[in-house]
Coordinates of N, CA and C in Angstrom, one line a residue:
X161 N -10.0 -8.9 20.6 CA -9.5 -9.8 19.5 C -9.5 -9.1 18.2
X162 N -10.7 -8.4 18.0 CA -10.8 -7.6 16.7 C -9.7 -6.5 16.6
X163 N -9.4 -5.9 17.7 CA -8.4 -4.8 17.7 C -7.0 -5.4 17.5
X164 N -6.8 -6.5 17.9 CA -5.4 -7.2 17.7 C -5.3 -7.5 16.2
X165 N -6.4 -8.0 15.7 CA -6.5 -8.2 14.1 C -6.2 -7.1 13.4
X166 N -6.7 -5.9 13.7 CA -6.5 -4.7 13.0 C -5.0 -4.2 13.2
X167 N -4.5 -4.3 14.4 CA -3.1 -3.9 14.6 C -2.1 -4.9 13.6
X168 N -2.5 -6.1 13.6 CA -1.7 -6.9 12.8 C -1.8 -6.7 11.3
X169 N -3.0 -6.2 10.9 CA -3.2 -5.8 9.5 C -2.5 -4.6 9.2
X170 N -2.5 -3.6 10.2 CA -1.8 -2.4 9.9 C -0.2 -2.5 9.8
X171 N 0.2 -3.5 10.7 CA 1.6 -3.9 10.6 C 2.0 -4.5 9.2
X172 N 1.1 -5.3 8.7 CA 1.3 -6.0 7.5 C 1.3 -5.0 6.3
X173 N 0.4 -4.0 6.5 CA 0.2 -2.9 5.6 C 1.5 -2.1 5.5
X174 N 2.0 -1.7 6.7 CA 3.3 -1.0 6.6 C 4.5 -1.7 6.0
X175 N 4.5 -3.0 6.2 CA 5.5 -3.8 5.6 C 5.3 -3.8 4.1
X176 N 4.1 -4.0 3.6 CA 3.8 -3.9 2.2 C 4.2 -2.6 1.6
X177 N 3.8 -1.5 2.3 CA 4.2 -0.2 1.9 C 5.8 0.0 1.7
X178 N 6.4 -0.5 2.6 CA 7.9 -0.3 2.6 C 8.7 -1.3 1.8
X179 N 8.0 -2.5 1.3 CA 8.8 -3.3 0.6 C 8.1 -3.7 -0.8
X180 N 7.0 -4.2 -0.7 CA 6.4 -4.7 -2.0 C 6.0 -3.6 -3.0
X181 N 5.6 -2.4 -2.5 CA 5.2 -1.4 -3.3 C 6.4 -0.8 -4.0
X182 N 7.6 -1.1 -3.7 CA 8.8 -0.6 -4.4 C 8.7 -1.1 -5.9
X183 N 8.1 -2.2 -6.0 CA 8.0 -2.7 -7.4 C 6.9 -2.0 -8.3
X184 N 6.1 -1.2 -7.7 CA 5.0 -0.5 -8.3 C 5.3 1.0 -8.2
X185 N 6.5 1.3 -8.3 CA 6.8 2.8 -8.2 C 6.6 3.4 -9.6
X186 N 6.2 4.6 -9.6 CA 5.9 5.4 -10.8 C 6.6 6.8 -10.8
X187 N 7.7 7.0 -11.4 CA 8.5 8.1 -11.2 C 9.1 8.2 -9.9
X188 N 9.5 7.1 -9.4 CA 10.1 6.8 -8.0 C 9.2 7.3 -6.9
X189 N 7.8 7.2 -7.1 CA 6.7 7.5 -6.2 C 5.9 6.3 -6.0
X190 N 5.5 6.0 -4.7 CA 4.5 4.9 -4.6 C 3.4 5.4 -3.8
X191 N 2.3 4.8 -3.9 CA 1.1 5.2 -3.2 C 1.2 5.1 -1.6
X192 N 0.4 6.0 -1.0 CA 0.5 6.2 0.4 C -0.6 5.3 1.1
X193 N -0.3 3.9 1.2 CA -1.3 3.0 1.8 C -1.7 3.4 3.2
X194 N -0.7 3.9 3.9 CA -1.0 4.3 5.4 C -2.0 5.5 5.5
X195 N -1.9 6.4 4.6 CA -2.8 7.5 4.7 C -4.2 7.0 4.3
X196 N -4.3 6.2 3.2 CA -5.6 5.6 2.8 C -6.2 4.9 4.0
X197 N -5.4 4.1 4.7 CA -5.9 3.3 5.8 C -6.3 4.2 6.9
X198 N -5.5 5.3 7.1 CA -5.9 6.3 8.2 C -7.2 7.0 7.9
X199 N -7.5 7.3 6.6 CA -8.9 7.8 6.3 C -10.0 6.9 6.5
X200 N -9.8 5.6 6.2 CA -10.7 4.6 6.3 C -11.1 4.3 7.7
X201 N -10.0 4.1 8.5 CA -10.2 3.8 9.9 C -10.8 5.1 10.7
X202 N -10.4 6.3 10.2 CA -10.9 7.5 10.9 C -12.4 7.7 10.6
X203 N -12.8 7.2 9.5 CA -14.2 7.5 9.1 C -15.1 6.4 9.7
X204 N -14.6 5.1 9.8 CA -15.5 4.1 10.1 C -15.4 3.5 11.6
X205 N -14.4 4.0 12.3 CA -14.2 3.5 13.7 C -14.7 4.5 14.6
X206 N -14.6 4.0 16.0 CA -15.0 4.9 17.1 C -13.7 6.0 17.2
X207 N -13.9 7.1 17.7 CA -13.0 8.2 17.7 C -11.7 7.8 18.5
X208 N -11.9 7.1 19.6 CA -10.8 6.7 20.4 C -9.9 5.7 19.8
X209 N -10.6 4.7 19.1 CA -9.8 3.7 18.4 C -9.2 4.2 17.1
X210 N -9.8 5.2 16.4 CA -9.2 5.8 15.3 C -8.0 6.7 15.6
X211 N -8.0 7.3 16.8 CA -6.9 8.1 17.3 C -5.6 7.1 17.6
X212 N -6.0 6.0 18.4 CA -4.9 5.0 18.7 C -4.3 4.4 17.5
X213 N -5.2 4.0 16.5 CA -4.6 3.5 15.3 C -3.9 4.4 14.4
X214 N -4.3 5.7 14.4 CA -3.5 6.7 13.8 C -2.1 6.9 14.4
X215 N -2.2 7.0 15.7 CA -0.8 7.0 16.4 C 0.1 5.8 16.0
X216 N -0.5 4.6 16.0 CA 0.2 3.4 15.6 C 0.7 3.6 14.2
X217 N -0.2 4.0 13.2 CA 0.2 4.1 11.9 C 1.4 5.2 11.8
X218 N 1.3 6.2 12.4 CA 2.4 7.3 12.4 C 3.6 6.7 12.9
X219 N 3.6 5.9 13.9 CA 4.8 5.3 14.5 C 5.5 4.3 13.5
X220 N 4.7 3.5 12.8 CA 5.1 2.7 11.8 C 5.8 3.4 10.5
X221 N 5.1 4.5 10.3 CA 5.6 5.4 9.1 C 7.0 6.0 9.5
X222 N 7.1 6.4 10.8 CA 8.3 7.0 11.3 C 9.5 5.9 11.3
X223 N 9.1 4.7 11.7 CA 10.0 3.6 11.8 C 10.6 3.3 10.3
X224 N 9.7 3.1 9.4 CA 10.0 2.8 8.0 C 10.4 3.9 7.1
X225 N 10.2 5.2 7.5 CA 10.4 6.3 6.7 C 11.6 7.0 6.9
X226 N 11.9 8.2 6.2 CA 13.1 8.9 6.3 C 12.9 10.3 7.1
X227 N 11.7 10.6 7.5 CA 11.5 11.8 8.2 C 12.0 11.7 9.7
X228 N 12.3 12.8 10.3 CA 12.6 12.6 11.7 C 11.6 12.0 12.6
X229 N 12.0 11.3 13.6 CA 11.1 10.5 14.4 C 10.1 11.2 15.1
X230 N 8.8 10.9 15.1 CA 7.7 11.5 15.8 C 7.0 12.5 14.9
X231 N 7.5 12.8 13.7 CA 6.8 13.8 12.8 C 5.5 13.2 12.3
X232 N 5.6 11.9 11.8 CA 4.4 11.3 11.2 C 3.4 11.0 12.3
X233 N 3.9 10.6 13.5 CA 2.9 10.4 14.6 C 2.2 11.5 14.9
X234 N 2.7 12.7 15.0 CA 2.0 13.9 15.2 C 1.1 14.3 14.1
X235 N 1.5 14.1 12.9 CA 0.7 14.5 11.7 C -0.4 13.5 11.6
X236 N -0.2 12.3 11.8 CA -1.4 11.3 11.6 C -2.4 11.5 12.6
X237 N -2.1 11.8 13.9 CA -3.0 12.1 14.9 C -3.9 13.4 14.6
X238 N -3.0 14.4 14.0 CA -3.7 15.6 13.5 C -4.7 15.4 12.4
X239 N -4.3 14.5 11.5 CA -5.1 14.1 10.2 C -6.4 13.4 10.8
X240 N -6.2 12.5 11.8 CA -7.4 11.7 12.3 C -8.3 12.7 13.0
X241 N -7.8 13.6 13.8 CA -8.6 14.6 14.4 C -9.4 15.4 13.4
X242 N -8.7 15.9 12.3 CA -9.3 16.8 11.3 C -10.4 15.9 10.5
X243 N -10.1 14.6 10.3 CA -11.2 13.8 9.5 C -12.4 13.7 10.4
X244 N -12.2 13.5 11.7 CA -13.4 13.4 12.6 C -14.2 14.6 12.6
X245 N -13.5 15.8 12.7 CA -14.3 17.1 12.7 C -15.0 17.3 11.3
X246 N -14.3 16.9 10.2 CA -14.8 17.1 8.9 C -16.0 16.1 8.7
X247 N -15.9 15.0 9.2 CA -17.0 14.0 9.0 C -18.2 14.3 9.7
X248 N -18.1 15.1 10.8 CA -19.3 15.6 11.5 C -20.0 16.7 10.8
X249 N -19.3 17.4 9.9 CA -19.9 18.6 9.2 C -20.3 18.2 7.8
X250 N -19.6 17.3 7.1 CA -19.8 16.9 5.8 C -20.0 15.5 5.7
X251 N -21.1 15.0 4.9 CA -21.3 13.6 4.7 C -20.3 13.1 3.7
X252 N -19.6 12.1 4.2 CA -18.5 11.5 3.4 C -18.9 10.1 3.3
X253 N -19.7 9.8 2.2 CA -20.1 8.5 2.0 C -19.9 8.1 0.6
X254 N -19.7 8.9 -0.3 CA -19.5 8.6 -1.8 C -17.9 8.3 -2.0
X255 N -17.7 7.4 -2.8 CA -16.4 7.0 -3.2 C -15.6 8.2 -3.8
X256 N -16.2 8.9 -4.6 CA -15.6 10.0 -5.3 C -15.2 11.1 -4.2
X257 N -16.0 11.2 -3.2 CA -15.6 12.2 -2.2 C -14.4 11.6 -1.4
X258 N -14.4 10.4 -1.2 CA -13.3 9.8 -0.5 C -12.0 9.9 -1.3
X259 N -12.0 9.7 -2.6 CA -10.9 9.9 -3.4 C -10.4 11.3 -3.4
X260 N -11.3 12.3 -3.5 CA -10.9 13.7 -3.4 C -10.3 14.0 -2.0
X261 N -10.9 13.5 -0.9 CA -10.4 13.7 0.3 C -8.9 13.1 0.5
X262 N -8.7 12.0 0.0 CA -7.4 11.3 0.1 C -6.4 12.1 -0.7
X263 N -6.8 12.6 -1.9 CA -6.0 13.5 -2.7 C -5.5 14.6 -1.9
X264 N -6.5 15.3 -1.3 CA -6.2 16.6 -0.6 C -5.3 16.3 0.7
X265 N -5.6 15.1 1.3 CA -4.9 14.8 2.4 C -3.4 14.4 2.2
X266 N -3.2 13.8 1.1 CA -1.8 13.5 0.7 C -1.0 14.7 0.3
X267 N -1.7 15.6 -0.4 CA -1.0 16.9 -0.6 C -0.7 17.6 0.6
X268 N -1.6 17.8 1.6 CA -1.4 18.5 2.8 C -0.3 17.8 3.6
X269 N -0.3 16.4 3.5 CA 0.8 15.7 4.3 C 2.1 16.0 3.7
X270 N 2.2 16.0 2.4 CA 3.5 16.4 1.7 C 4.1 17.7 2.1
X271 N 3.1 18.7 1.9 CA 3.4 20.1 2.4 C 3.8 20.3 3.7
X272 N 3.2 19.5 4.7 CA 3.5 19.5 6.1 C 4.9 18.9 6.3
X273 N 5.2 17.8 5.7 CA 6.5 17.1 5.8 C 7.6 18.1 5.2
X274 N 7.3 18.7 4.1 CA 8.3 19.6 3.5 C 8.6 20.8 4.4
X275 N 7.7 21.4 5.1 CA 8.0 22.4 6.0 C 8.8 21.9 7.1
X276 N 8.4 20.8 7.6 CA 9.2 20.4 8.8 C 10.6 20.1 8.4
X277 N 10.9 19.4 7.2 CA 12.2 19.3 6.8 C 12.9 20.5 6.5
X278 N 12.2 21.5 6.1 CA 12.8 22.9 5.8 C 13.2 23.5 7.1
X279 N 12.4 23.5 8.2 CA 12.8 24.0 9.4 C 13.8 23.2 10.2
X280 N 14.0 22.0 9.8 CA 15.2 21.2 10.3 C 16.4 21.4 9.6
X281 N 16.4 22.2 8.4 CA 17.6 22.5 7.7 C 17.9 21.7 6.5
X282 N 16.9 20.9 6.1 CA 17.0 20.1 4.9 C 16.1 20.7 3.8
X283 N 16.8 21.1 2.8 CA 15.9 21.8 1.7 C 15.8 20.9 0.6
X284 N 14.5 20.8 0.2 CA 14.1 19.9 -1.1 C 13.7 21.0 -2.1
X285 N 14.3 20.9 -3.4 CA 14.0 21.8 -4.4 C 12.5 21.8 -4.7
X286 N 11.9 23.0 -5.0 CA 10.6 23.1 -5.3 C 10.0 22.3 -6.4
X287 N 10.8 22.2 -7.5 CA 10.3 21.4 -8.6 C 10.2 19.9 -8.3
X288 N 11.2 19.4 -7.6 CA 11.1 18.0 -7.2 C 10.0 17.8 -6.3
X289 N 9.7 18.8 -5.3 CA 8.6 18.6 -4.4 C 7.3 18.6 -5.0
X290 N 7.2 19.5 -6.0 CA 5.8 19.5 -6.7 C 5.6 18.4 -7.5
X291 N 6.6 17.8 -8.1 CA 6.4 16.6 -8.9 C 6.1 15.4 -8.1
X292 N 6.8 15.2 -7.0 CA 6.6 14.2 -6.2 C 5.2 14.2 -5.5
X293 N 4.9 15.4 -5.0 CA 3.6 15.6 -4.3 C 2.5 15.3 -5.2
X294 N 2.5 15.9 -6.4 CA 1.3 15.7 -7.3 C 1.2 14.3 -7.8
X295 N 2.3 13.6 -8.2 CA 2.2 12.3 -8.6 C 1.9 11.4 -7.5
X296 N 2.4 11.6 -6.3 CA 2.0 10.8 -5.1 C 0.5 10.9 -4.8
X297 N -0.1 12.2 -4.8 CA -1.5 12.3 -4.6 C -2.4 11.6 -5.6
X298 N -2.0 11.8 -6.9 CA -2.8 11.2 -8.0 C -2.8 9.7 -7.9
X299 N -1.5 9.1 -7.7 CA -1.3 7.7 -7.6 C -2.0 7.1 -6.4
X300 N -2.0 7.7 -5.3 CA -2.7 7.3 -4.1 C -4.2 7.3 -4.4
X301 N -4.8 8.4 -5.0 CA -6.2 8.5 -5.2 C -6.6 7.4 -6.2
X302 N -5.7 7.1 -7.1 CA -6.1 6.0 -8.2 C -6.1 4.7 -7.4
X303 N -5.1 4.5 -6.5 CA -5.0 3.3 -5.7 C -6.0 3.0 -4.7
X304 N -6.7 4.1 -4.3 CA -7.6 4.1 -3.1 C -8.8 3.0 -3.3
X305 N -9.5 2.9 -4.5 CA -10.6 1.9 -4.7 C -10.2 0.5 -4.4
X306 N -8.9 0.2 -4.8 CA -8.5 -1.1 -4.5 C -8.3 -1.5 -3.0
X307 N -7.7 -0.5 -2.3 CA -7.6 -0.6 -0.8 C -9.0 -0.5 -0.2
X308 N -9.9 0.2 -0.6 CA -11.3 0.3 -0.1 C -11.9 -1.0 -0.2
X309 N -11.8 -1.7 -1.4 CA -12.4 -3.0 -1.7 C -11.8 -3.9 -0.7
X310 N -10.5 -4.1 -0.4 CA -9.9 -4.9 0.4 C -10.3 -4.7 1.9
X311 N -10.6 -3.4 2.2 CA -11.0 -3.0 3.6 C -12.4 -3.4 3.7
X312 N -13.3 -3.3 2.7 CA -14.6 -3.7 2.9 C -14.7 -5.3 3.0
X313 N -13.9 -6.0 2.3 CA -13.8 -7.5 2.4 C -13.3 -8.0 3.7
X314 N -12.3 -7.2 4.3 CA -11.9 -7.5 5.6 C -12.9 -7.2 6.6
X315 N -13.6 -6.1 6.5 CA -14.7 -5.8 7.4 C -15.7 -6.9 7.4
X316 N -16.1 -7.2 6.0 CA -17.1 -8.3 6.0 C -16.7 -9.6 6.7
X317 N -15.3 -9.9 6.6 CA -14.7 -11.0 7.1 C -14.9 -11.1 8.6
X318 N -14.6 -9.9 9.1 CA -14.7 -9.8 10.6 C -16.2 -9.9 11.0
X319 N -17.0 -9.4 10.4 CA -18.5 -9.4 10.8 C -19.0 -10.9 10.7
X320 N -18.5 -11.6 9.7 CA -19.1 -12.9 9.5 C -18.4 -13.9 10.6
X321 N -17.3 -13.7 11.0 CA -16.6 -14.4 12.0 C -17.3 -14.2 13.4
X322 N -17.6 -13.0 13.7 CA -18.2 -12.6 14.9 C -19.6 -13.2 15.0
X323 N -20.4 -13.1 13.9 CA -21.7 -13.6 13.9 C -21.8 -15.0 13.9
X324 N -20.8 -15.7 13.3 CA -20.8 -17.2 13.4 C -20.4 -17.7 14.8
X325 N -19.6 -17.0 15.6 CA -19.2 -17.3 16.9 C -20.5 -17.1 17.8
X326 N -21.2 -16.0 17.5 CA -22.4 -15.6 18.4 C -23.4 -16.7 18.1
X327 N -23.5 -17.3 17.0 CA -24.5 -18.4 16.7 C -24.2 -19.6 17.4
X328 N -22.9 -19.8 17.7 CA -22.4 -21.1 18.3 C -22.8 -20.9 19.7
X329 N -22.5 -19.8 20.4 CA -22.8 -19.7 21.7 C -24.2 -19.4 22.1
X330 N -25.0 -19.0 21.2 CA -26.4 -18.8 21.5 C -27.4 -19.9 21.0

């Protein structure tokens, strides 16, 4: 039941990313909520569930995005794997480290998407790419504490629900 709630929340998050965040664009760039959620799920969940959710997030990003289908699915699974390897070697517990990690991840995701589009024959001018990538990374890093607060509230809500049902049955 908990996994179904997370899937529904990810779907709602993807809809918010593709619709509501259009009103919060800054220089025609909006924050990457799906990458923020990928980092949070990758750091706080079991490896198998984080991998499954990253695949689902990539699928949603491919559906609502402009990149060729399957690109974000592959990249999101790779980022989840990279986060799991990194979290085993480095303690990622401070919010400042999370913000820096998300900033770097958004830049790497932008570079990867640009390279894939370049090899598909679609060329994006370098100036536009740099402007969009840097603004998107900064905007996402600034937006991250709000999403982290909502995530911690949702996590707290799930824990309280489970504890209250356990008290009823015991």
